[in-house]
Amino acid sequence: MNKYLIFTLLILIILLNSCLGAGVGDVSGELGSGYSYLAEGSCSRISPNFTYKEGVYPNIKNYSFDENFIIVEQVPSSKNTNSYVVEDLRSKYGFLLYMKDSIKITKDVKKFMQSKIWTDSIWHKEISREVLPESNVRSFDTLGKIASKIIKEDPYFKEMFSRKINYYIIDKQKQEVYGPFSKENYLTKRKELKVSETLVFE
């Protein structure tokens, strides 16, 4: 079987199985500018429409949006976040390794290629081996262990799991995600970005 077809099939498996319990009762909502709210079984997240854009990892406690911004309240879940980090590793690495010619190198792609997840030689070697097109489903277990290591060591995830509740602001025009924030820093960032006072959590 063509290696690109195998890779595509593996990505589909990830998307179908990334949240345990997904199925009956799933909910989704379009938030504009390519962002969506997805509640799949036991977890919920804010998802972008492009692999290399940033979203907000599970779980989403509350969110609201207008034509300019999306505000998000998150209760971080290590189990569900691990699942989505595995999805991110497979898709982001896989496309760059095997389908780079079909990808436009945007600022989001460049940002990922400058991140530790891509530039760290040890992580790069381990992850690349597990996203080979001929890799089987057992590689999900290995990637899960790598994802756990990344979550423990990466500054972004350290910050995310340092609080029981985090806040985010997504600028829909600039396609930028700000956060995770404490409540105090979130309110400060709202003022800086001039988020409308009418945009509040319900």
Short mmCIF file of C-alpha atoms in Angstrom, two decimals:
data_model
loop_
_atom_site.label_atom_id
_atom_site.label_comp_id
_atom_site.label_asym_id
_atom_site.label_seq_id
_atom_site.Cartn_x
_atom_site.Cartn_y
_atom_site.Cartn_z
CA MET A 1 0.00 0.00 0.00
CA ASN A 2 1.25 3.53 -0.82
CA LYS A 3 2.98 5.04 2.25
CA TYR A 4 1.07 8.32 1.91
CA LEU A 5 -2.24 6.45 1.96
CA ILE A 6 -1.14 4.54 5.05
CA PHE A 7 -0.19 7.80 6.76
CA THR A 8 -3.54 9.38 5.88
CA LEU A 9 -5.41 6.35 7.28
CA LEU A 10 -3.45 6.56 10.53
CA ILE A 11 -4.37 10.24 10.90
CA LEU A 12 -8.03 9.34 10.42
CA ILE A 13 -7.75 6.71 13.16
CA ILE A 14 -6.32 9.32 15.51
CA LEU A 15 -9.13 11.76 14.78
CA LEU A 16 -11.75 9.10 15.40
CA ASN A 17 -10.23 7.82 18.64
CA SER A 18 -8.55 10.84 20.18
CA CYS A 19 -11.10 11.18 23.00
CA LEU A 20 -12.24 8.19 24.99
CA GLY A 21 -15.97 7.81 24.94
CA ALA A 22 -16.54 9.90 21.83
CA GLY A 23 -19.80 9.07 20.14
CA VAL A 24 -23.32 9.57 21.40
CA GLY A 25 -23.79 13.02 22.87
CA ASP A 26 -20.96 14.68 20.96
CA VAL A 27 -21.44 18.43 20.51
CA SER A 28 -19.78 20.93 18.21
CA GLY A 29 -20.13 24.62 17.44
CA GLU A 30 -18.56 27.00 14.95
CA LEU A 31 -16.91 30.01 16.59
CA GLY A 32 -15.83 31.79 13.39
CA SER A 33 -12.46 32.36 11.68
CA GLY A 34 -11.82 28.62 11.48
CA TYR A 35 -12.21 27.82 15.19
CA SER A 36 -14.68 25.29 16.58
CA TYR A 37 -15.83 24.07 19.97
CA LEU A 38 -15.75 20.27 20.09
CA ALA A 39 -17.16 18.18 22.93
CA GLU A 40 -16.38 14.53 22.25
CA GLY A 41 -17.45 12.07 24.89
CA SER A 42 -15.41 12.77 28.01
CA CYS A 43 -13.47 15.79 26.74
CA SER A 44 -13.93 19.17 25.13
CA ARG A 45 -11.55 21.54 23.36
CA ILE A 46 -11.26 24.54 21.06
CA SER A 47 -10.00 23.28 17.71
CA PRO A 48 -8.53 25.25 14.77
CA ASN A 49 -9.15 24.35 11.13
CA PHE A 50 -5.44 24.00 10.30
CA THR A 51 -3.04 21.45 11.81
CA TYR A 52 -0.39 23.99 12.78
CA LYS A 53 -2.66 26.61 14.33
CA GLU A 54 -3.01 26.62 18.09
CA GLY A 55 -6.23 25.76 19.89
CA VAL A 56 -7.03 25.11 23.54
CA TYR A 57 -6.50 21.67 25.04
CA PRO A 58 -9.15 19.86 27.15
CA ASN A 59 -11.22 20.42 29.09
CA ILE A 60 -13.26 23.51 28.29
CA LYS A 61 -15.39 24.65 31.21
CA ASN A 62 -16.85 27.70 29.49
CA TYR A 63 -16.40 29.86 26.41
CA SER A 64 -17.93 32.83 24.64
CA PHE A 65 -17.18 34.71 21.44
CA ASP A 66 -17.98 37.68 19.26
CA GLU A 67 -16.76 38.79 15.83
CA ASN A 68 -13.27 39.59 17.15
CA PHE A 69 -12.41 37.33 20.05
CA ILE A 70 -13.05 33.99 21.73
CA ILE A 71 -12.64 33.78 25.50
CA VAL A 72 -12.09 30.39 27.11
CA GLU A 73 -12.14 28.97 30.63
CA GLN A 74 -10.26 25.67 30.94
CA VAL A 75 -9.99 22.97 33.60
CA PRO A 76 -6.85 21.14 32.39
CA SER A 77 -7.08 17.36 32.02
CA SER A 78 -3.78 15.45 31.85
CA LYS A 79 -5.41 12.32 30.42
CA ASN A 80 -7.25 14.07 27.61
CA THR A 81 -4.40 16.47 26.91
CA ASN A 82 -2.03 13.53 26.45
CA SER A 83 -4.40 12.10 23.85
CA TYR A 84 -4.39 15.33 21.86
CA VAL A 85 -0.63 15.83 22.14
CA VAL A 86 -0.26 12.38 20.53
CA GLU A 87 -2.62 13.54 17.77
CA ASP A 88 -0.60 16.74 17.33
CA LEU A 89 2.71 14.87 17.15
CA ARG A 90 1.47 12.43 14.54
CA SER A 91 -0.19 15.02 12.34
CA LYS A 92 2.38 17.84 12.60
CA TYR A 93 5.39 15.58 12.26
CA GLY A 94 3.74 13.37 9.67
CA PHE A 95 2.81 16.16 7.30
CA LEU A 96 6.25 17.77 7.51
CA LEU A 97 8.10 14.49 7.06
CA TYR A 98 5.99 12.96 4.30
CA MET A 99 3.74 15.60 2.75
CA LYS A 100 5.81 18.79 3.07
CA ASP A 101 5.41 19.63 -0.64
CA SER A 102 1.65 19.99 -0.13
CA ILE A 103 1.98 22.34 2.87
CA LYS A 104 2.25 26.10 2.61
CA ILE A 105 4.96 27.21 5.07
CA THR A 106 2.92 29.76 7.03
CA LYS A 107 3.93 31.55 10.23
CA ASP A 108 2.19 28.77 12.19
CA VAL A 109 4.28 26.07 10.47
CA LYS A 110 7.47 28.10 11.03
CA LYS A 111 6.55 28.55 14.70
CA PHE A 112 6.21 24.78 15.12
CA MET A 113 9.50 24.16 13.30
CA GLN A 114 11.21 26.53 15.74
CA SER A 115 9.69 24.87 18.80
CA LYS A 116 11.53 22.46 21.08
CA ILE A 117 9.17 19.67 20.03
CA TRP A 118 10.70 19.86 16.52
CA THR A 119 14.25 21.10 17.24
CA ASP A 120 15.15 18.86 20.20
CA SER A 121 17.28 16.16 18.56
CA ILE A 122 16.26 13.37 20.97
CA TRP A 123 12.53 14.09 20.74
CA HIS A 124 12.80 14.53 16.96
CA LYS A 125 14.43 11.13 16.51
CA GLU A 126 11.97 9.33 18.80
CA ILE A 127 8.85 10.94 17.33
CA SER A 128 9.98 10.57 13.70
CA ARG A 129 10.47 6.85 14.22
CA GLU A 130 6.91 6.47 15.55
CA VAL A 131 5.20 8.39 12.74
CA LEU A 132 6.67 6.38 9.89
CA PRO A 133 3.88 5.54 7.39
CA GLU A 134 4.42 1.84 8.03
CA SER A 135 4.21 2.26 11.83
CA ASN A 136 1.38 0.26 13.35
CA VAL A 137 -1.14 1.19 16.01
CA ARG A 138 1.23 0.00 18.75
CA SER A 139 3.24 3.17 18.13
CA PHE A 140 0.39 5.08 19.80
CA ASP A 141 1.57 3.65 23.14
CA THR A 142 5.12 4.85 22.57
CA LEU A 143 3.93 8.28 21.45
CA GLY A 144 1.77 8.43 24.56
CA LYS A 145 4.90 8.01 26.70
CA ILE A 146 6.72 10.66 24.68
CA ALA A 147 3.71 12.99 25.03
CA SER A 148 3.75 12.49 28.82
CA LYS A 149 7.43 13.48 28.87
CA ILE A 150 6.73 16.58 26.78
CA ILE A 151 3.84 17.60 29.05
CA LYS A 152 6.14 17.33 32.10
CA GLU A 153 9.05 19.24 30.55
CA ASP A 154 7.60 21.80 28.14
CA PRO A 155 7.13 25.29 29.73
CA TYR A 156 3.70 25.75 28.09
CA PHE A 157 2.28 22.62 29.70
CA LYS A 158 4.00 23.29 33.01
CA GLU A 159 2.20 26.62 33.12
CA MET A 160 -1.09 25.03 32.05
CA PHE A 161 -1.02 22.42 34.81
CA SER A 162 0.15 24.83 37.50
CA ARG A 163 -3.46 25.94 38.09
CA LYS A 164 -6.82 24.23 38.43
CA ILE A 165 -8.42 26.82 36.10
CA ASN A 166 -6.84 28.65 33.16
CA TYR A 167 -8.08 31.41 30.86
CA TYR A 168 -7.36 32.08 27.19
CA ILE A 169 -8.14 34.77 24.66
CA ILE A 170 -8.16 33.96 20.94
CA ASP A 171 -7.77 36.92 18.57
CA LYS A 172 -9.79 35.80 15.56
CA GLN A 173 -8.39 38.48 13.26
CA LYS A 174 -4.71 37.84 14.06
CA GLN A 175 -5.28 34.08 14.51
CA GLU A 176 -3.38 34.18 17.82
CA VAL A 177 -4.07 32.30 21.05
CA TYR A 178 -3.07 34.05 24.29
CA GLY A 179 -2.78 31.99 27.46
CA PRO A 180 -2.89 30.02 29.64
CA PHE A 181 -3.51 32.82 32.14
CA SER A 182 -4.45 33.15 35.77
CA LYS A 183 -7.70 35.09 36.31
CA GLU A 184 -5.73 38.24 37.15
CA ASN A 185 -3.48 38.05 34.08
CA TYR A 186 -6.47 37.20 31.88
CA LEU A 187 -8.25 40.38 32.95
CA THR A 188 -5.10 42.40 32.27
CA LYS A 189 -4.74 40.88 28.81
CA ARG A 190 -8.41 41.65 28.05
CA LYS A 191 -7.74 45.33 28.63
CA GLU A 192 -4.55 45.24 26.57
CA LEU A 193 -6.35 43.64 23.61
CA LYS A 194 -9.39 45.89 24.06
CA VAL A 195 -11.81 42.96 24.31
CA SER A 196 -15.37 44.27 24.47
CA GLU A 197 -16.85 44.50 27.97
CA THR A 198 -19.97 42.83 26.61
CA LEU A 199 -18.04 39.61 25.85
CA VAL A 200 -18.37 37.61 29.06
CA PHE A 201 -18.86 34.00 30.14
CA GLU A 202 -22.49 33.00 30.46
#
